[in-house]
XYZ file of C-alpha atoms in Angstrom:
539
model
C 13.989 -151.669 -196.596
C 11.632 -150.592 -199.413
C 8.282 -151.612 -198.936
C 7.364 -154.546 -200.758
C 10.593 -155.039 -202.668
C 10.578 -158.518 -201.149
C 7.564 -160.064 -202.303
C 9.127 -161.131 -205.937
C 12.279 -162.848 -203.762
C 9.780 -164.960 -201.838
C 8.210 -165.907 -204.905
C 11.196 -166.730 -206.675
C 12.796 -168.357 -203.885
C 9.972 -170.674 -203.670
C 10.501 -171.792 -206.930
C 13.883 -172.382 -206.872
C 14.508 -173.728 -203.582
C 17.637 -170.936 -202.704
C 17.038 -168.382 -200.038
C 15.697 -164.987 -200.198
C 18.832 -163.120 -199.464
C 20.732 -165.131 -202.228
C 18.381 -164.215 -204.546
C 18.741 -160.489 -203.240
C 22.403 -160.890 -203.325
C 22.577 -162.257 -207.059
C 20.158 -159.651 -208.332
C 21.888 -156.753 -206.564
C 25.109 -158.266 -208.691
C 22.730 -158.049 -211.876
C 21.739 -154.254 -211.128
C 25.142 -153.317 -210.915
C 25.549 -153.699 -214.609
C 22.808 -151.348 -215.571
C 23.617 -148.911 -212.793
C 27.705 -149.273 -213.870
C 26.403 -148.307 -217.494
C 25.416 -144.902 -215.901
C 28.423 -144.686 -213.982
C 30.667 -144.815 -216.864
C 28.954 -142.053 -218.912
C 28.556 -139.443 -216.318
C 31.464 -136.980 -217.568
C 34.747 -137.625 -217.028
C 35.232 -133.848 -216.055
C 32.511 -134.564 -213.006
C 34.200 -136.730 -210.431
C 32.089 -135.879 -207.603
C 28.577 -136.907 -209.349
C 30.356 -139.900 -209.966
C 31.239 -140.227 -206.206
C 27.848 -139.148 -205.136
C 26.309 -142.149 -207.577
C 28.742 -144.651 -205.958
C 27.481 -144.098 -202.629
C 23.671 -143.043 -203.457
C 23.579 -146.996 -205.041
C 25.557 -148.761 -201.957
C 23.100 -147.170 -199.548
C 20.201 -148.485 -201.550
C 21.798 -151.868 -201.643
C 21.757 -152.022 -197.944
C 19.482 -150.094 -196.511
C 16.674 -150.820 -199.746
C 17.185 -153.838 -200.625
C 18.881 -155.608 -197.808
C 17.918 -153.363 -194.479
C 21.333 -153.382 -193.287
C 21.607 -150.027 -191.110
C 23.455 -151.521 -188.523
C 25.494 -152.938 -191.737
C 26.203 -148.706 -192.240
C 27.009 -148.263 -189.131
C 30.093 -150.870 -189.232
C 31.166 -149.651 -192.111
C 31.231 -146.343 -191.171
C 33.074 -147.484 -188.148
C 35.735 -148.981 -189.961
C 36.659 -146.684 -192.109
C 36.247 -142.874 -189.952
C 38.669 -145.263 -187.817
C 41.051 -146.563 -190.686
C 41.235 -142.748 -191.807
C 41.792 -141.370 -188.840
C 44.504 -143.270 -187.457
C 45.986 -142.822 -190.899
C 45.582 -139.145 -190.692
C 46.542 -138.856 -186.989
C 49.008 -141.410 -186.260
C 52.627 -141.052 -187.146
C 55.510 -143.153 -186.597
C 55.992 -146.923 -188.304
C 53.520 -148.391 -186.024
C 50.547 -146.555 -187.710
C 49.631 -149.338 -190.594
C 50.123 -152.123 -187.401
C 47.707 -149.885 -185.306
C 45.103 -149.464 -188.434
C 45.265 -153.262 -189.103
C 44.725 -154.090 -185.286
C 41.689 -152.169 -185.309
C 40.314 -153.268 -188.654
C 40.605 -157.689 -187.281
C 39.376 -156.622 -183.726
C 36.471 -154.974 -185.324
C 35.967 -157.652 -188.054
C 36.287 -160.051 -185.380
C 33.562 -159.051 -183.079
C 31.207 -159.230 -186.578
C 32.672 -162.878 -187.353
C 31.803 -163.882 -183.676
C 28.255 -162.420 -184.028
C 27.338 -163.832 -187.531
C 28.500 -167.703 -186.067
C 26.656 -167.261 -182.488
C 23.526 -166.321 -184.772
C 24.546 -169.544 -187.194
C 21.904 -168.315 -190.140
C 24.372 -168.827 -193.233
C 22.019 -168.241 -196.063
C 21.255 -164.316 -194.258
C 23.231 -161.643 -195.571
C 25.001 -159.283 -193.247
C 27.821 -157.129 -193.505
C 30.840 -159.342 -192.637
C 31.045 -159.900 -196.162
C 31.358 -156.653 -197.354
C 33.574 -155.500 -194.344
C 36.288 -158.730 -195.227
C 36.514 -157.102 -198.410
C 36.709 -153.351 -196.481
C 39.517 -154.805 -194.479
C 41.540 -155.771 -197.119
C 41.297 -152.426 -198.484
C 41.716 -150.217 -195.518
C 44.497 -152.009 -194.027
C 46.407 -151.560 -197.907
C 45.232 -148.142 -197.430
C 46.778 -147.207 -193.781
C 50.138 -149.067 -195.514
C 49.865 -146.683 -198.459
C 49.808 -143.754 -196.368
C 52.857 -144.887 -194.583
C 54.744 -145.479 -197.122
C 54.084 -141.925 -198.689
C 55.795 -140.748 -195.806
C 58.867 -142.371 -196.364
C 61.797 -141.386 -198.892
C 61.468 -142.846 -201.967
C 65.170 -145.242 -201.759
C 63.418 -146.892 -199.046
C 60.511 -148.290 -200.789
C 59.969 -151.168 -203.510
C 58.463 -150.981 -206.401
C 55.119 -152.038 -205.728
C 55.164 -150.020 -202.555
C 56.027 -146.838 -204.280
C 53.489 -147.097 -206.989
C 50.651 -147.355 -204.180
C 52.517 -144.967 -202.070
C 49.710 -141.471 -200.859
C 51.802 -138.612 -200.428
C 48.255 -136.677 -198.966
C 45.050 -138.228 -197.992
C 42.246 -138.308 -200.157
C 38.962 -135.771 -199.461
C 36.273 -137.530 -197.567
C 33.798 -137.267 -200.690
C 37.017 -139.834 -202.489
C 37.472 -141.738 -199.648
C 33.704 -142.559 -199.396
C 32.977 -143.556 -202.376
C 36.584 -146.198 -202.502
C 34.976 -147.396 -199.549
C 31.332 -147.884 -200.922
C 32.426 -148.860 -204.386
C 29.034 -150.246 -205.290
C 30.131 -153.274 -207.800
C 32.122 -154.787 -205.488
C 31.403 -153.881 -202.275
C 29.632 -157.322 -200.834
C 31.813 -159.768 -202.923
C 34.761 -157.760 -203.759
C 37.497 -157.994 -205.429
C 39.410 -155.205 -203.230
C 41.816 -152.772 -204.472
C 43.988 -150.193 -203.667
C 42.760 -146.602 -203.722
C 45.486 -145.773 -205.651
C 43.304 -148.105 -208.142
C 40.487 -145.860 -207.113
C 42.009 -141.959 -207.867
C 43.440 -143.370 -211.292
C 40.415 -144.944 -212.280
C 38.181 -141.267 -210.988
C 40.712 -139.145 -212.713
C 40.357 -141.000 -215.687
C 45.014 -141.397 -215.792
C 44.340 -145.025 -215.888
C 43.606 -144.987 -219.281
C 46.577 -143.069 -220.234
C 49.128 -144.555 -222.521
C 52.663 -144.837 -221.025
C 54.949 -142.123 -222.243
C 56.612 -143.796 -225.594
C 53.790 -146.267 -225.765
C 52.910 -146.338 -229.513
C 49.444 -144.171 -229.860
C 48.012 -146.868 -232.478
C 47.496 -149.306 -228.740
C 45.405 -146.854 -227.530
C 41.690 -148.663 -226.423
C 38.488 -147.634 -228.154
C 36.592 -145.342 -226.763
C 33.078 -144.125 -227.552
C 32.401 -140.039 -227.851
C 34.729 -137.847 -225.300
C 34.935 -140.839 -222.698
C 38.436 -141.715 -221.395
C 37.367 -145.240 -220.485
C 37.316 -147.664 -223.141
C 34.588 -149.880 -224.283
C 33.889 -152.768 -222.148
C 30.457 -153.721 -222.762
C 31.785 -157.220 -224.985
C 34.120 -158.728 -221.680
C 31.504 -157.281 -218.876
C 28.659 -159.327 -220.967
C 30.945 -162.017 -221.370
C 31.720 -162.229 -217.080
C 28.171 -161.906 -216.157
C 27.005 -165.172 -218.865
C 29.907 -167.033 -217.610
C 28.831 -165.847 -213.835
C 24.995 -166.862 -214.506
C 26.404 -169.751 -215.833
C 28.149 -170.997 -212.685
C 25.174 -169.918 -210.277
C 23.063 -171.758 -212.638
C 25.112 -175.334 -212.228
C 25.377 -174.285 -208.090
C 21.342 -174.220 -208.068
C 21.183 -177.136 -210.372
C 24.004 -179.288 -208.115
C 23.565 -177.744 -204.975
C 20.557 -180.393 -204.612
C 22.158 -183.028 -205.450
C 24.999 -182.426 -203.302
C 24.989 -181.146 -199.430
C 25.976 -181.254 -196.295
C 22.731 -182.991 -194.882
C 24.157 -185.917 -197.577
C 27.143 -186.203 -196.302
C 26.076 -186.779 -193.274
C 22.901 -188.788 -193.547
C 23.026 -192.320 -193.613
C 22.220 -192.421 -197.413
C 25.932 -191.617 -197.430
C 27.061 -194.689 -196.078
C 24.845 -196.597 -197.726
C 27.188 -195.988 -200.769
C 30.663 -197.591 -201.504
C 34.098 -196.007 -200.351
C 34.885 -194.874 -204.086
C 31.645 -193.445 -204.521
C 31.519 -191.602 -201.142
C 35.264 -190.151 -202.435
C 33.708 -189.110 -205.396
C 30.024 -187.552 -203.605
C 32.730 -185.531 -201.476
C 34.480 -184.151 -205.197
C 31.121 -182.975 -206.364
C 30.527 -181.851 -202.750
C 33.630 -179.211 -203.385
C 33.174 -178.720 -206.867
C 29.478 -177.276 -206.066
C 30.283 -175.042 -203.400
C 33.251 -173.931 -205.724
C 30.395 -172.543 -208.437
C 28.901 -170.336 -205.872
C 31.742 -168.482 -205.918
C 32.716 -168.878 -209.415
C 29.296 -166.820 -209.918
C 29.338 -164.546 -207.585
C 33.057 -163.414 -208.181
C 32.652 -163.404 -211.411
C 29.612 -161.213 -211.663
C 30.945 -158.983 -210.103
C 34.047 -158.490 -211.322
C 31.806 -158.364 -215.169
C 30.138 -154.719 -213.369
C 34.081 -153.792 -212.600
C 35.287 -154.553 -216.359
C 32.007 -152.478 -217.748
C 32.642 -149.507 -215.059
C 36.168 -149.310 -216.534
C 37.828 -150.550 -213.039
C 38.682 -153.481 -214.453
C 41.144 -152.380 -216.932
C 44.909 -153.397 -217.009
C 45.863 -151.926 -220.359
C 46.469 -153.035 -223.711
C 48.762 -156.118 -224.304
C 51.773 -155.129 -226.584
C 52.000 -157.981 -228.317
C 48.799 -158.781 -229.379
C 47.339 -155.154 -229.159
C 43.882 -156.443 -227.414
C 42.742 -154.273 -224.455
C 43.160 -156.599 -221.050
C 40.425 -155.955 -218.358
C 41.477 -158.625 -215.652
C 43.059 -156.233 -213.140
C 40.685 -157.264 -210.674
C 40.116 -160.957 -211.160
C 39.195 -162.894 -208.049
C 38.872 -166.520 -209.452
C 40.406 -168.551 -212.164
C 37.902 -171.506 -212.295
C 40.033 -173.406 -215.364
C 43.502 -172.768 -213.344
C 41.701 -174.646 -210.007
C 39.657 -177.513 -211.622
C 42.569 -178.500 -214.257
C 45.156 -178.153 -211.443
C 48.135 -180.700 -211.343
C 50.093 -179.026 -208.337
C 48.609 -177.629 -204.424
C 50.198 -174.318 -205.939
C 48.420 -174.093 -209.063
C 44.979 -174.525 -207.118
C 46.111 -172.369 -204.682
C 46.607 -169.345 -206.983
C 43.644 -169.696 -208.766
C 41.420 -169.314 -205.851
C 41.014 -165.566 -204.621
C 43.695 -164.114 -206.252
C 42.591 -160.708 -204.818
C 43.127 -161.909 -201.235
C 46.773 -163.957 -201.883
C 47.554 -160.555 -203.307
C 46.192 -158.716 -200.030
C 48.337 -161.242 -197.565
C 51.455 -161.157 -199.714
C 51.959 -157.820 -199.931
C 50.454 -156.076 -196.870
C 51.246 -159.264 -194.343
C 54.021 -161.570 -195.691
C 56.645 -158.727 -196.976
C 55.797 -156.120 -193.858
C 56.390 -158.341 -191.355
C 59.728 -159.204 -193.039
C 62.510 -156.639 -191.863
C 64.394 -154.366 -194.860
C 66.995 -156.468 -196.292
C 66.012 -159.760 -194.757
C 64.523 -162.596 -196.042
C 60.868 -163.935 -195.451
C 61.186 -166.708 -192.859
C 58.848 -168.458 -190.142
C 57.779 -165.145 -188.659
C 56.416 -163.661 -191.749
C 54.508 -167.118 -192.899
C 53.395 -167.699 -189.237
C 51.682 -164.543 -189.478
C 50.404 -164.628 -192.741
C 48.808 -167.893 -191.915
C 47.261 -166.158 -188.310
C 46.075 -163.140 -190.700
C 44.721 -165.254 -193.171
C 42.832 -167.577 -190.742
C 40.919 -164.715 -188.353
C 40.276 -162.730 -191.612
C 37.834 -165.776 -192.760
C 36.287 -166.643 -189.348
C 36.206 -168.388 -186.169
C 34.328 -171.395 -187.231
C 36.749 -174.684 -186.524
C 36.328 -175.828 -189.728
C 38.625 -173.165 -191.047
C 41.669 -174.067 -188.850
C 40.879 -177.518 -189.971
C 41.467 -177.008 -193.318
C 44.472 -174.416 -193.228
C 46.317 -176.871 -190.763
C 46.124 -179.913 -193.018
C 46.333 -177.864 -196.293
C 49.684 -176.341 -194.933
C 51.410 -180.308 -194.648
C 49.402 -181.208 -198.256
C 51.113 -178.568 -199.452
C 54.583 -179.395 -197.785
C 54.170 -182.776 -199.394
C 53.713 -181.681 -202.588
C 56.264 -179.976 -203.220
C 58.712 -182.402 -201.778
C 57.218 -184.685 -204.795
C 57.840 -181.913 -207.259
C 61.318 -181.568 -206.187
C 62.328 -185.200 -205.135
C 59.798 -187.068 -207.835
C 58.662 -185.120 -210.810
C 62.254 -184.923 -211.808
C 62.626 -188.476 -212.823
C 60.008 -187.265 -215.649
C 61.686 -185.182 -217.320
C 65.327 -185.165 -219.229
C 68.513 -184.307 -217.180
C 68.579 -180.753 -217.982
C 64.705 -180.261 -216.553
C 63.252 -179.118 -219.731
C 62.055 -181.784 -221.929
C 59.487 -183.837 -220.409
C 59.691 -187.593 -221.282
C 57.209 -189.917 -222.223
C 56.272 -191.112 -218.843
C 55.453 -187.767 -217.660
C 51.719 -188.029 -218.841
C 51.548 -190.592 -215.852
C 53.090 -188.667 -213.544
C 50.773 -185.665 -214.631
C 47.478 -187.483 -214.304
C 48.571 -188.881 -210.813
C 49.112 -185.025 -209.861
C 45.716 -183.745 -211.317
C 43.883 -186.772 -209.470
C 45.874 -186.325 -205.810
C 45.523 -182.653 -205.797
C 41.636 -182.663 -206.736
C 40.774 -185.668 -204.478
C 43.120 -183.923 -201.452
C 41.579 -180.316 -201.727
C 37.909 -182.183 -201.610
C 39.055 -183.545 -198.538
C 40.758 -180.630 -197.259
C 38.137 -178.360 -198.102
C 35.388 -180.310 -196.609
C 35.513 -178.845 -193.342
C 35.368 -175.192 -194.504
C 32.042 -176.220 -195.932
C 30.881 -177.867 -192.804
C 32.306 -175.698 -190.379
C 31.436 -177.292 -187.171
C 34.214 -179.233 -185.587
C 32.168 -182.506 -184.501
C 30.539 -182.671 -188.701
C 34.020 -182.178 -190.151
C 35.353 -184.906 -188.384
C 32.398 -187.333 -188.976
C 32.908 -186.323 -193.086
C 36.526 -187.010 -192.652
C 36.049 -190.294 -190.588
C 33.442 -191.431 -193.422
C 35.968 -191.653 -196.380
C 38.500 -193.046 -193.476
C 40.729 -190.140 -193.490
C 42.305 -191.063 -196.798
C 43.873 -187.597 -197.172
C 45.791 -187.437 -193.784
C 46.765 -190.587 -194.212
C 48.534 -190.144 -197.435
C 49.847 -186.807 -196.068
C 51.092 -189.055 -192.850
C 52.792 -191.532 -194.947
C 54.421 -189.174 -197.683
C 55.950 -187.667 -194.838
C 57.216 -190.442 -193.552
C 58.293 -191.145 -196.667
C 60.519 -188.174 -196.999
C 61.975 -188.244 -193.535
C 63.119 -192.279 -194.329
C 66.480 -192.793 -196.045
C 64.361 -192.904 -198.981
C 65.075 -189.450 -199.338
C 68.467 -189.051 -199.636
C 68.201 -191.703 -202.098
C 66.196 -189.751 -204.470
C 68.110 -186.803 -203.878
C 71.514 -189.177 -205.093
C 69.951 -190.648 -208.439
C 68.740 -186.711 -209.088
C 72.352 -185.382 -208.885
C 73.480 -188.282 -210.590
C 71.131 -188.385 -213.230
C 70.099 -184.609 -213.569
C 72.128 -181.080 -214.221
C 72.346 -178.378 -211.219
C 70.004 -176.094 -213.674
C 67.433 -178.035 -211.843
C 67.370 -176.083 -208.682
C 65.103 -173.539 -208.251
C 65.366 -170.186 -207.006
C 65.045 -169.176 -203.302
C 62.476 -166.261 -204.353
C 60.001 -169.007 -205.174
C 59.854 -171.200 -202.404
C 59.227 -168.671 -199.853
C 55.961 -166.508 -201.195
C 52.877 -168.261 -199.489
C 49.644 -168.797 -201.328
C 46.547 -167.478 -199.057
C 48.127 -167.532 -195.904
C 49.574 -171.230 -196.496
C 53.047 -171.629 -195.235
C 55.205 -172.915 -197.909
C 57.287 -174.979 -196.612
C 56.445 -175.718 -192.707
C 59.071 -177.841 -191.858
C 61.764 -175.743 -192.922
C 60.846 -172.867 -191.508
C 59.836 -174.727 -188.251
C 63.888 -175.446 -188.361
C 64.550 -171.775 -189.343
C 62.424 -170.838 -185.665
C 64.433 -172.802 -184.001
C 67.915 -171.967 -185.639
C 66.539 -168.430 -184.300
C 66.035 -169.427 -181.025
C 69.493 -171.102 -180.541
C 70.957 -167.636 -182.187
C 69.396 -165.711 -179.889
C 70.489 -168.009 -176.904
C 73.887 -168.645 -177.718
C 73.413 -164.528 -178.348
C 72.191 -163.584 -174.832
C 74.850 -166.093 -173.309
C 77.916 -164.369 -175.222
C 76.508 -160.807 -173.653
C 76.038 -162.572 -170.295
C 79.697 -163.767 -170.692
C 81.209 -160.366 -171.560
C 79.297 -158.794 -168.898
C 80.915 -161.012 -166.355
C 83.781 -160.461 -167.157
C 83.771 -156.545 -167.590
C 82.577 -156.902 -163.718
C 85.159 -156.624 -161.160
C 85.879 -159.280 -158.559
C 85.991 -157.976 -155.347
């Protein structure tokens, strides 16, 4: 650590009642604008200055300003080992081998970081969740450039490396200073297209007037307007987090103040409770995704229609999308988008076989993935278990309820559906608050006192919906729908089975798919047991 560079943190911290390291943390975001300023204008035609600036400013963020060596040492571990059992391994077991190494190593920090239980220190699990995310993408990449191109999709030959980057490249995708303790992750295709500057190509055909403004000879367009934009909406939220983050805490919820207060208002303490810890990560995410948008990273081309250049390739966080959300889905997808991204197409659709549909096996594992990649603190399981049957029940309401609010053919809503709407929006924010709580808390014994202090309301409801469903009420509802209602109505399979964060979509049904399975491959192994009998001769 640089002598002294601590003494205005203490100060400041003082002051404003936060920690040192969060005060680090959010200046560190700060001095990545500056610093991505330079970045952008070192010359195009000089890719490895810009390399060698990328990881010159990483190492001073941990080793200057944070003293993190042994944080350099596990990031150097994971990634000489996510290269070289991408360079060394062949065979389709090689991404399975990388992404084995990458949680067992990730793990191991997790464990650390909750025996030491100091939340407000930095470390370096942060910054190596975000590294495993992009290594284990990175391992799959590399596979599939090894494979013809018939037997990849889309998405998976757009990211597929035909050759492995130099280590100089490599580096600096792993070190990538604006986002390497918050993210958001990318590929390293993402990384080569943005160093080479072909990222800011126009499409063959495209018309030439869409191209982005530039300033001088650069190749990356100007995005000093949305980066400036990001970091006052990013100040913004940490602002309200140090401003509510008083007000509302965990020692509250579980002092006796707490229960000093009525039910309603002890419902509506544990809103605020979410919404607050919500705004640290509105910040945080969203200042750094501002220094991604002004290094050019963050572009995603120029909308056709309306000819304005977009820059949110790399958005993490929709903070409108979760706090106006009606549906568990629509909260769901707001919420690190980077990381649903990550599960869905490096998790969900590899563990699915070629030609098959996603089923239990690919959610069940998706949910496992999902979990270890955030922790080991109960809390977490907590919350994924119980957000898994909230989200089961919601969509049974959507597809059994919501109906009734809108005209036969499913388009038109009618003039009840405003009820139906503000019943959604209040359910789903009330049910996440109490979902959530425990991934706040994190300890098993304070998660269940929170829950147990606003009398469970949320499994309750979740207890009784399903009950609900599973009554002949259900088949009722499902009678007056085809009665009253067109087929149109029925959605397509393609969009019931894609999992938000890990989240099985629908656990019951695939809990019956598992054990359709299992009688298929019993009544399977009984057939071959049959015709082996009776191939055998009797003697």
């Amino acid at each position: 650590m640089l002598p002294y560079i601590d003494y205005p943190f203490f100060y400041a911290a003082h002051l404003l009642g936060a920690s040192t390291d969060e005060l680090k943390l959010t200046a560190s975001f700060l001095l990545s604008y500056p610093l991505a300023a330079v970045l952008k204008r070192i010359p195009d035609s000089r890719p490895a200055q810009k390399n060698l600036f990328i990881i010159a400013v990483s190492l001073f963020y941990l080793v200057g300003l944070f003293d993190l060596w042994g944080g350099i040492r596990t990031l150097f571990i994971s990634s000489a080992g996510a290269y070289a059992i991408a360079a060394c391994i062949p065979g389709p077991f090689m991404p399975w081998i990388g992404f084995v190494f990458l949680m067992g190593h990730m793990s191991v920090n997790h464990l650390h970081r909750q025996f030491v239980n100091a939340p407000d220190r930095v470390d370096i699990t942060g910054a190596q969740m975000v590294l495993v995310m992009k290594l284990s993408g990175f391992c799959w990449n590399v596979h599939d450039g090894r494979l013809p191109a018939k037997d990849l999709s889309e998405h998976q030959l757009e990211r597929a490396l035909r050759q492995l980057p130099g280590a100089l490249d490599f580096a600096a995708y792993v070190l990538f200073f604006p986002s390497l303790f918050a993210g958001p992750a990318f590929d390293y295709v993402d990384y080569r297209r943005w160093i080479e500057t072909s990222m800011f190509e126009l499409p063959p055909g495209a018309d030439p007037s869409l191209r982005a403004p530039t300033r001088k000879k650069r190749k990356i367009p100007r995005s000093g307007t949305p980066a400036a934009w990001k970091a006052a909406s990013g100040l913004f939220w940490i602002f309200l987090f140090l401003k509510f983050s008083g007000w509302y805490s965990t020692e509250l919820l579980l002092s006796d103040k707490f229960m000093s207060y009525g039910f309603l208002r002890r419902v509506w303490i544990l809103h605020m409770f979410g919404f607050t810890a919500r705004l640290k990560y509105y910040g945080v995410w969203s200042l750094s995704e501002g220094s991604c948008i002004l290094s050019g990273m963050g572009y995603k081309g120029v909308d056709p229609k309306t000819g304005k250049v977009m820059w949110n390739r790399l958005q993490n966080v929709n903070p409108w999308s979760i706090e106006t959300a009606q549906n568990t889905r629509g909260y769901l997808e707001g919420w690190n988008i980077n990381t649903n991204h990550w599960l869905r197409n490096y998790m969900y659709l590899r563990v699915t076989p070629r030609g098959k549909k996603p089923g239990f096996r690919a959610s069940m594992a998706t949910f496992v993935t999902s979990a270890f990649w955030h922790g080991f603190y109960p809390g977490y399981y907590l919350t994924f278990i119980l957000a898994s049957f909230l989200q089961t029940v919601a969509k049974k309401f959507r597809r059994h309820v919501r109906p009734f609010f809108l005209s036969p053919d499913g388009k038109t809503p009618t003039k009840y559906k405003i009820h139906y709407d503000i019943c959604g929006y209040v359910a789903t924010q009330l049910s996440f608050a109490f979902v959530a709580a425990p991934f706040i808390v994190l300890s098993f014994r304070d998660s269940l006192l929170v829950w147990s202090r606003v009398y469970f309301f949320c499994i309750i409801g979740v207890a009784v919906s399903m009950a609900f469903f599973a009554s002949p009420a259900k088949p009722l509802l499902i009678k007056k729908l085809a009665k009253r209602n067109t087929p149109a109505l029925k959605r397509p399979d393609s969009q019931e089975h894609l999992p938000s964060l890990g989240l099985p979509s629908d656990p019951e049904k695939e809990l019956d798919e598992v054990i359709a399975e299992v009688k298929e491959e019993i009544e399977s192994r009984r057939r071959k047991s049959l015709q082996k009998s009776q191939k055998t001769p009797t003697k």
